[in-house]
Amino acid sequence: MTAAPLQALPIDELRQRSSTKWRRYPADVLPLFVAETDFPLAPAITARLARAVELGDTGYTPPEPGIREAYVGFAARRFGWDVEPHRIRTTCDVMMGVVELLRLVTTPGDRVIVTPPVYPPFYDGVPEAGCEVERVPLLETDDDWELDLAGIEAAFAAGATAMLLCNPHNPTGTVHSKESLAALAEIADRHGAHIISDEIHSPLTQPGVVFTPFLAASDAAARVGLTVTSASKAFNLAGLKCALMVTASDRTTAMVDALPDEVEWRTGLFGALAGVAAFDPQSDAWLDSLLVTLDQNRRLLGDLLAEHVPGARYRIPDAGYLAWVDLTALGWGDNPAVKVLRDAKVALHFGPMFGAEGNGHVRVNIGCAPDVLREAVERIGALARADAEAATAS
C-alpha cells in the first residue's frame, strides 16, 4: 500500500520560523535555496523534544544516548546494511565529521579529490583539514552523472591520498551504483588511499532506486572507507547538531576511536534525542510519506519547467529534495540565480558555488508544497518570457 503524501505547512506558518530559509530574504521572496524542508516534524521527534523541554533535559549529551543502536536498526530496515554499533561515533554535524576524518587519513599538504559539481562546503572542509582540493568532475551521460573512475585513478596515481564521496550526490541527486562504488574502492585500495563518504541524503533515496552504503559495496570499501551521515537532512534537524561517523574494519574503527573525546562531546543532546526518534521504526511511515511527496514534486518540477521555462535542462534526481537545473540557454550568465532573485523574487542556490561545472545552473529545493513550487517556476517563466519579448522588440 502506497503511503499518503506528506503535507507541507501553510506558508504563513512557515514564515514564523526563525531558521535561515525563512530569515535570509524579505517576505516577498519564495525561498527555495538552503536545504531545509517545509513539513511538520515526524510526530515521534516532536514528542521526544517536547518531553525533553518539559523536563528541562538540556544538559550535556551522554556517552550512550541510544543513537548508535537506533541507526543500526534503521540501516538494516532501509538499506539492508548490517552495521556494528561499536563502529559508530557521534559528532556535531557531517562537515565537522568530514574534517576530523580527513585529519585522520591525511597529512598537511595532501591532495583530496572532490567530484564537482558538489556540495560547496567540501571546498572549505578540505583546506580546513590542511589539504588541497583536487577536482575530478563527474561525467555527464545522456541519462545521469557518474564518477570519472579513470580520472580518479589518475589523481590517486599522481599522489592524492583521499577522496570525498557524496552519495547520494549533492546537487545532482545521483545515487551511485554498487558496481561503481566497488570499482572506486578497488582504485583507492591499490593506491593506499581513503574514501570518506558523505551519505546524509541516503534516507531520501526513492523507492525503485537501490542505495548502496559505500562501506557495504565490497571488502575493499570496508577497508578504505569511512562514512559520515545524519538524520538531519531527511528529518529537517540541521539546527540540532548530531552526525554519525561509521566504519567497517578494525583498522579504521581504531583510528576513529582514537579521536579526542571532544569530537564526540560536540554532539548536541537534542540532535541525539531527535536522531533516535527519527531512526526509530515509528518514524518510517512519516519518511515514506515524505518520499511520496518528493517523488510527486520532482516530477512536477519537470512538467513545470517544460511548460514555463522550456530552455531549462533538468534530470529527475534519484534521491533527495534538491534539483539541479541548467539555465544556460536563457542567457542569464554564469550565476542565473542572481537575476532570478532580483527580478522574479525566487531564491535559488547559486550554481557556481558547486564549482565551475555549476556555471549557468541553479539548485532548487523541492521540499515544499506543490503550490509553492508551481508559483516559483511560474515567476521564473514570466521572467524568461519578458526577456524573450524584450529581445524580440529590440
Short mmCIF file of C-alpha atoms in Angstrom, two decimals:
data_model
loop_
_atom_site.label_atom_id
_atom_site.label_comp_id
_atom_site.label_asym_id
_atom_site.label_seq_id
_atom_site.Cartn_x
_atom_site.Cartn_y
_atom_site.Cartn_z
CA MET A 1 0.00 0.00 0.00
CA THR A 2 1.42 3.36 -1.07
CA ALA A 3 1.83 5.94 1.68
CA ALA A 4 -0.19 9.15 1.53
CA PRO A 5 1.74 12.32 0.61
CA LEU A 6 3.08 14.41 3.46
CA GLN A 7 1.52 17.87 3.52
CA ALA A 8 3.71 20.94 3.89
CA LEU A 9 2.83 23.54 6.49
CA PRO A 10 0.98 26.67 5.30
CA ILE A 11 3.36 29.35 4.16
CA ASP A 12 2.09 31.85 6.75
CA GLU A 13 3.15 29.40 9.46
CA LEU A 14 6.48 28.74 7.78
CA ARG A 15 7.25 32.45 7.77
CA GLN A 16 7.08 32.34 11.57
CA ARG A 17 10.11 30.06 11.62
CA SER A 18 13.42 31.64 12.63
CA SER A 19 15.73 29.44 10.54
CA THR A 20 17.90 30.58 7.63
CA LYS A 21 15.39 29.61 4.98
CA TRP A 22 12.79 32.00 6.36
CA ARG A 23 15.01 34.81 7.65
CA ARG A 24 17.61 35.26 4.91
CA TYR A 25 15.33 37.13 2.47
CA PRO A 26 12.34 39.50 2.66
CA ALA A 27 8.81 38.14 2.80
CA ASP A 28 8.16 38.77 -0.90
CA VAL A 29 10.82 36.20 -1.83
CA LEU A 30 9.98 32.49 -2.20
CA PRO A 31 12.92 30.67 -0.57
CA LEU A 32 13.96 27.52 -2.45
CA PHE A 33 17.69 27.65 -1.74
CA VAL A 34 19.06 26.21 1.50
CA ALA A 35 18.44 22.54 2.40
CA GLU A 36 15.55 22.93 4.82
CA THR A 37 12.12 21.44 4.23
CA ASP A 38 8.64 22.82 4.85
CA PHE A 39 6.99 19.84 6.53
CA PRO A 40 5.97 19.24 10.14
CA LEU A 41 8.40 17.11 12.11
CA ALA A 42 7.81 13.40 12.42
CA PRO A 43 5.46 13.02 15.41
CA ALA A 44 7.93 10.87 17.35
CA ILE A 45 10.53 13.64 17.10
CA THR A 46 8.09 16.32 18.24
CA ALA A 47 7.05 14.20 21.21
CA ARG A 48 10.61 13.42 22.25
CA LEU A 49 11.80 17.02 22.06
CA ALA A 50 8.68 18.33 23.80
CA ARG A 51 9.24 15.92 26.66
CA ALA A 52 12.88 16.98 26.94
CA VAL A 53 11.86 20.63 27.17
CA GLU A 54 9.21 19.78 29.75
CA LEU A 55 11.84 18.02 31.87
CA GLY A 56 14.45 20.72 31.38
CA ASP A 57 16.56 17.99 29.77
CA THR A 58 19.01 20.42 28.19
CA GLY A 59 22.33 19.31 29.64
CA TYR A 60 25.33 17.51 28.24
CA THR A 61 24.99 14.63 25.78
CA PRO A 62 25.67 11.28 27.49
CA PRO A 63 28.19 8.81 26.08
CA GLU A 64 25.40 6.44 25.02
CA PRO A 65 22.30 8.44 24.00
CA GLY A 66 20.92 5.46 22.06
CA ILE A 67 21.52 6.75 18.56
CA ARG A 68 24.05 4.06 17.65
CA GLU A 69 21.53 1.30 18.20
CA ALA A 70 18.78 3.33 16.54
CA TYR A 71 20.88 3.81 13.41
CA VAL A 72 21.82 0.12 13.32
CA GLY A 73 18.12 -0.74 13.10
CA PHE A 74 17.42 1.97 10.55
CA ALA A 75 20.30 0.90 8.29
CA ALA A 76 19.11 -2.70 8.40
CA ARG A 77 15.49 -1.81 7.58
CA ARG A 78 16.11 0.82 4.92
CA PHE A 79 19.34 -0.34 3.25
CA GLY A 80 19.79 -3.99 4.24
CA TRP A 81 23.09 -2.92 5.82
CA ASP A 82 24.50 -4.68 8.87
CA VAL A 83 26.28 -2.05 10.98
CA GLU A 84 28.01 -2.93 14.24
CA PRO A 85 27.20 -0.39 17.00
CA HIS A 86 30.78 -0.25 18.29
CA ARG A 87 31.86 1.08 14.88
CA ILE A 88 29.79 4.27 15.29
CA ARG A 89 30.83 7.52 16.97
CA THR A 90 28.93 10.80 17.02
CA THR A 91 29.94 14.39 16.49
CA CYS A 92 28.34 17.78 15.86
CA ASP A 93 27.49 17.64 12.15
CA VAL A 94 28.51 15.97 8.92
CA MET A 95 31.07 18.55 7.81
CA MET A 96 32.74 18.55 11.21
CA GLY A 97 32.92 14.77 10.93
CA VAL A 98 34.36 15.03 7.42
CA VAL A 99 37.11 17.39 8.57
CA GLU A 100 38.02 15.25 11.58
CA LEU A 101 38.21 12.13 9.42
CA LEU A 102 40.30 13.92 6.81
CA ARG A 103 42.77 14.85 9.54
CA LEU A 104 42.97 11.16 10.45
CA VAL A 105 43.78 9.88 6.96
CA THR A 106 45.88 12.73 5.51
CA THR A 107 48.87 14.86 6.35
CA PRO A 108 49.03 18.64 5.79
CA GLY A 109 49.53 19.48 2.14
CA ASP A 110 47.95 16.26 0.81
CA ARG A 111 45.58 16.48 -2.12
CA VAL A 112 41.97 15.37 -1.62
CA ILE A 113 39.70 14.54 -4.55
CA VAL A 114 36.26 16.13 -4.87
CA THR A 115 33.83 15.49 -7.72
CA PRO A 116 32.18 18.73 -8.86
CA PRO A 117 29.58 19.97 -9.18
CA VAL A 118 29.49 19.17 -5.49
CA TYR A 119 28.31 20.43 -2.09
CA PRO A 120 30.08 23.80 -1.55
CA PRO A 121 31.38 23.12 2.00
CA PHE A 122 33.63 20.40 0.56
CA TYR A 123 35.77 23.19 -0.89
CA ASP A 124 36.15 24.70 2.60
CA GLY A 125 36.45 21.47 4.56
CA VAL A 126 39.49 20.21 2.66
CA PRO A 127 41.68 23.25 3.43
CA GLU A 128 40.33 23.31 6.99
CA ALA A 129 41.92 19.88 7.33
CA GLY A 130 45.18 21.29 5.96
CA CYS A 131 44.86 19.75 2.50
CA GLU A 132 44.43 20.90 -1.09
CA VAL A 133 41.41 20.28 -3.33
CA GLU A 134 41.91 18.03 -6.35
CA ARG A 135 38.97 18.37 -8.75
CA VAL A 136 37.81 15.34 -10.76
CA PRO A 137 34.40 16.37 -12.16
CA LEU A 138 31.52 13.97 -12.56
CA LEU A 139 30.98 12.67 -16.07
CA GLU A 140 27.67 13.73 -17.58
CA THR A 141 26.00 10.98 -19.58
CA ASP A 142 22.83 11.03 -21.65
CA ASP A 143 20.79 9.95 -18.64
CA ASP A 144 22.69 10.87 -15.48
CA TRP A 145 26.05 11.67 -13.91
CA GLU A 146 28.69 9.16 -12.89
CA LEU A 147 32.07 9.05 -11.23
CA ASP A 148 35.06 9.54 -13.55
CA LEU A 149 36.87 6.43 -12.35
CA ALA A 150 39.73 6.86 -14.81
CA GLY A 151 40.23 10.45 -13.69
CA ILE A 152 40.11 9.42 -10.03
CA GLU A 153 42.67 6.68 -10.67
CA ALA A 154 44.95 9.19 -12.35
CA ALA A 155 44.61 11.61 -9.44
CA PHE A 156 45.48 8.90 -6.90
CA ALA A 157 48.40 7.76 -9.07
CA ALA A 158 49.64 11.37 -9.09
CA GLY A 159 49.65 11.50 -5.30
CA ALA A 160 46.16 12.31 -3.99
CA THR A 161 45.63 10.46 -0.71
CA ALA A 162 41.89 10.72 -0.06
CA MET A 163 38.57 11.46 -1.71
CA LEU A 164 35.32 12.97 -0.50
CA LEU A 165 32.46 10.96 -1.95
CA CYS A 166 28.96 12.41 -1.95
CA ASN A 167 26.40 9.59 -2.19
CA PRO A 168 23.63 10.40 -2.94
CA HIS A 169 25.34 13.23 -4.76
CA ASN A 170 24.52 16.83 -3.93
CA PRO A 171 23.40 18.68 -6.10
CA THR A 172 22.54 16.16 -8.86
CA GLY A 173 20.68 13.67 -6.67
CA THR A 174 22.63 10.80 -8.25
CA VAL A 175 22.76 7.51 -6.35
CA HIS A 176 25.98 5.81 -7.39
CA SER A 177 25.70 2.13 -8.30
CA LYS A 178 27.21 -0.66 -6.23
CA GLU A 179 29.44 -1.54 -9.16
CA SER A 180 30.79 2.00 -9.43
CA LEU A 181 31.40 2.20 -5.69
CA ALA A 182 33.18 -1.16 -5.66
CA ALA A 183 35.39 -0.05 -8.54
CA LEU A 184 36.19 3.17 -6.69
CA ALA A 185 37.13 1.18 -3.60
CA GLU A 186 39.50 -1.05 -5.60
CA ILE A 187 41.20 2.04 -7.04
CA ALA A 188 41.67 3.60 -3.61
CA ASP A 189 42.89 0.31 -2.16
CA ARG A 190 45.54 -0.06 -4.86
CA HIS A 191 46.90 3.38 -4.08
CA GLY A 192 46.69 3.19 -0.28
CA ALA A 193 44.09 5.96 -0.26
CA HIS A 194 40.90 6.50 1.74
CA ILE A 195 37.34 7.36 0.76
CA ILE A 196 35.25 9.49 3.11
CA SER A 197 31.62 9.09 2.12
CA ASP A 198 29.01 11.74 2.94
CA GLU A 199 25.72 9.82 2.96
CA ILE A 200 23.47 12.40 4.61
CA HIS A 201 20.86 12.22 1.82
CA SER A 202 20.68 8.41 1.81
CA PRO A 203 17.35 8.12 3.71
CA LEU A 204 15.78 10.13 0.87
CA THR A 205 16.55 7.58 -1.86
CA GLN A 206 13.39 6.98 -3.86
CA PRO A 207 11.72 3.54 -3.95
CA GLY A 208 12.92 1.69 -7.03
CA VAL A 209 16.42 3.13 -6.68
CA VAL A 210 18.93 0.99 -4.78
CA PHE A 211 21.17 2.89 -2.37
CA THR A 212 24.39 1.06 -1.53
CA PRO A 213 26.28 2.35 1.52
CA PHE A 214 29.90 2.75 0.47
CA LEU A 215 31.17 0.59 3.32
CA ALA A 216 28.91 -2.24 2.11
CA ALA A 217 29.96 -2.06 -1.54
CA SER A 218 32.85 -4.54 -1.20
CA ASP A 219 35.56 -5.83 1.11
CA ALA A 220 37.88 -3.19 -0.27
CA ALA A 221 35.35 -0.47 0.53
CA ALA A 222 35.18 -1.70 4.12
CA ARG A 223 38.98 -1.40 4.31
CA VAL A 224 39.40 2.06 2.77
CA GLY A 225 36.12 3.75 3.68
CA LEU A 226 34.81 5.95 6.45
CA THR A 227 31.23 7.22 6.34
CA VAL A 228 29.57 10.28 7.84
CA THR A 229 25.79 10.53 7.95
CA SER A 230 22.93 12.10 9.91
CA ALA A 231 19.16 12.26 10.26
CA SER A 232 19.34 16.00 9.72
CA LYS A 233 18.51 16.29 6.01
CA ALA A 234 15.70 13.73 5.80
CA PHE A 235 14.06 14.77 9.06
CA ASN A 236 14.88 18.53 8.95
CA LEU A 237 17.06 18.58 12.06
CA ALA A 238 20.04 20.61 10.87
CA GLY A 239 19.88 23.01 13.82
CA LEU A 240 20.10 20.23 16.42
CA LYS A 241 23.63 19.03 15.61
CA CYS A 242 24.25 15.31 15.59
CA ALA A 243 26.14 13.25 13.00
CA LEU A 244 27.44 9.70 12.91
CA MET A 245 30.90 8.54 11.87
CA VAL A 246 30.74 4.90 10.76
CA THR A 247 33.50 2.42 9.98
CA ALA A 248 33.61 -1.22 8.86
CA SER A 249 37.12 -2.52 9.59
CA ASP A 250 39.13 -2.96 12.76
CA ARG A 251 41.83 -0.59 11.45
CA THR A 252 39.52 2.31 10.59
CA THR A 253 37.47 1.74 13.73
CA ALA A 254 40.61 2.03 15.86
CA MET A 255 41.50 5.25 14.03
CA VAL A 256 38.11 6.82 14.76
CA ASP A 257 38.14 5.55 18.35
CA ALA A 258 41.41 7.41 18.81
CA LEU A 259 39.82 10.77 18.03
CA PRO A 260 39.77 13.15 21.00
CA ASP A 261 36.76 12.85 23.29
CA GLU A 262 35.94 16.47 22.48
CA VAL A 263 34.94 15.44 18.94
CA GLU A 264 32.11 13.41 20.45
CA TRP A 265 31.30 15.96 23.17
CA ARG A 266 30.29 18.34 20.36
CA THR A 267 27.20 16.22 19.69
CA GLY A 268 24.07 18.15 20.56
CA LEU A 269 21.77 16.47 23.09
CA PHE A 270 18.64 17.50 21.17
CA GLY A 271 20.27 16.27 17.97
CA ALA A 272 20.89 12.87 19.54
CA LEU A 273 17.39 12.66 21.04
CA ALA A 274 15.77 13.68 17.76
CA GLY A 275 18.00 11.29 15.82
CA VAL A 276 16.93 8.36 17.99
CA ALA A 277 13.29 9.19 17.31
CA ALA A 278 13.95 9.68 13.59
CA PHE A 279 15.69 6.34 13.17
CA ASP A 280 13.06 4.51 15.22
CA PRO A 281 10.60 2.30 13.28
CA GLN A 282 7.73 4.53 14.38
CA SER A 283 9.07 7.28 12.07
CA ASP A 284 9.21 5.03 8.99
CA ALA A 285 5.65 5.87 7.94
CA TRP A 286 6.42 9.59 8.09
CA LEU A 287 9.53 9.10 5.96
CA ASP A 288 7.60 7.02 3.45
CA SER A 289 5.02 9.81 3.14
CA LEU A 290 7.78 12.37 2.65
CA LEU A 291 9.22 10.27 -0.17
CA VAL A 292 5.82 10.18 -1.89
CA THR A 293 5.63 13.97 -1.75
CA LEU A 294 9.18 14.39 -3.03
CA ASP A 295 8.52 11.95 -5.86
CA GLN A 296 5.50 14.00 -6.90
CA ASN A 297 7.46 17.24 -6.66
CA ARG A 298 10.49 16.02 -8.60
CA ARG A 299 8.17 15.05 -11.45
CA LEU A 300 6.09 18.20 -11.10
CA LEU A 301 9.22 20.31 -11.46
CA GLY A 302 9.95 18.65 -14.79
CA ASP A 303 6.43 19.37 -16.03
CA LEU A 304 6.53 22.98 -14.83
CA LEU A 305 9.90 23.68 -16.42
CA ALA A 306 8.77 22.18 -19.71
CA GLU A 307 5.68 24.42 -19.65
CA HIS A 308 7.11 27.68 -18.31
CA VAL A 309 10.88 27.56 -18.84
CA PRO A 310 11.36 25.35 -21.91
CA GLY A 311 15.02 26.34 -22.23
CA ALA A 312 15.84 24.68 -18.89
CA ARG A 313 17.59 21.29 -18.71
CA TYR A 314 16.72 19.04 -15.78
CA ARG A 315 17.10 15.39 -14.89
CA ILE A 316 14.85 13.88 -12.24
CA PRO A 317 17.06 13.07 -9.22
CA ASP A 318 17.33 9.59 -7.71
CA ALA A 319 17.23 10.92 -4.16
CA GLY A 320 16.75 13.99 -2.00
CA TYR A 321 14.81 17.19 -2.38
CA LEU A 322 17.43 19.19 -4.26
CA ALA A 323 17.08 19.60 -8.03
CA TRP A 324 19.91 20.61 -10.36
CA VAL A 325 18.68 22.77 -13.23
CA ASP A 326 20.70 24.11 -16.16
CA LEU A 327 19.51 27.60 -17.22
CA THR A 328 22.41 28.31 -19.57
CA ALA A 329 20.13 28.57 -22.60
CA LEU A 330 18.35 31.56 -21.07
CA GLY A 331 21.45 33.70 -21.35
CA TRP A 332 21.37 34.84 -17.72
CA GLY A 333 25.11 34.46 -17.18
CA ASP A 334 27.21 32.16 -15.04
CA ASN A 335 25.08 32.74 -11.96
CA PRO A 336 21.44 32.93 -13.12
CA ALA A 337 20.13 32.71 -9.54
CA VAL A 338 21.19 36.34 -9.06
CA LYS A 339 18.78 37.52 -11.77
CA VAL A 340 16.05 35.15 -10.60
CA LEU A 341 16.31 36.54 -7.07
CA ARG A 342 16.38 40.17 -8.16
CA ASP A 343 13.69 40.08 -10.85
CA ALA A 344 11.47 37.09 -10.01
CA LYS A 345 11.79 37.18 -6.20
CA VAL A 346 12.68 33.49 -6.01
CA ALA A 347 15.77 32.47 -4.03
CA LEU A 348 17.67 29.53 -5.54
CA HIS A 349 21.12 28.22 -4.64
CA PHE A 350 23.93 29.75 -6.71
CA GLY A 351 25.22 27.18 -9.21
CA PRO A 352 28.85 28.40 -9.36
CA MET A 353 29.24 27.71 -5.64
CA PHE A 354 29.27 24.00 -6.56
CA GLY A 355 32.29 24.52 -8.82
CA ALA A 356 32.86 25.84 -12.33
CA GLU A 357 30.67 22.99 -13.57
CA GLY A 358 27.79 24.83 -11.91
CA ASN A 359 28.07 27.89 -14.14
CA GLY A 360 24.68 28.58 -15.69
CA HIS A 361 22.96 26.28 -13.19
CA VAL A 362 20.76 26.68 -10.13
CA ARG A 363 19.86 24.29 -7.33
CA VAL A 364 16.16 24.21 -6.48
CA ASN A 365 14.77 22.97 -3.15
CA ILE A 366 11.62 20.96 -3.92
CA GLY A 367 10.94 20.08 -0.27
CA CYS A 368 7.89 22.33 -0.22
CA ALA A 369 4.19 22.44 -1.09
CA PRO A 370 3.41 21.84 -4.78
CA ASP A 371 1.73 25.24 -4.95
CA VAL A 372 4.92 26.95 -3.75
CA LEU A 373 6.96 25.10 -6.35
CA ARG A 374 4.42 25.98 -9.02
CA GLU A 375 4.44 29.67 -8.14
CA ALA A 376 8.23 29.78 -8.11
CA VAL A 377 8.55 28.26 -11.57
CA GLU A 378 5.75 30.44 -12.92
CA ARG A 379 7.63 33.52 -11.69
CA ILE A 380 10.82 32.32 -13.39
CA GLY A 381 8.86 31.54 -16.54
CA ALA A 382 7.33 35.01 -16.60
CA LEU A 383 10.82 36.49 -16.31
CA ALA A 384 12.08 34.33 -19.17
CA ARG A 385 9.15 35.35 -21.40
CA ALA A 386 9.65 39.02 -20.59
CA ASP A 387 13.31 38.76 -21.52
CA ALA A 388 12.48 36.99 -24.77
CA GLU A 389 9.87 39.59 -25.68
CA ALA A 390 12.28 42.44 -24.92
CA ALA A 391 14.94 40.80 -27.09
CA THR A 392 12.45 40.41 -29.95
CA ALA A 393 11.29 44.01 -29.64
CA SER A 394 14.84 45.32 -29.81
#
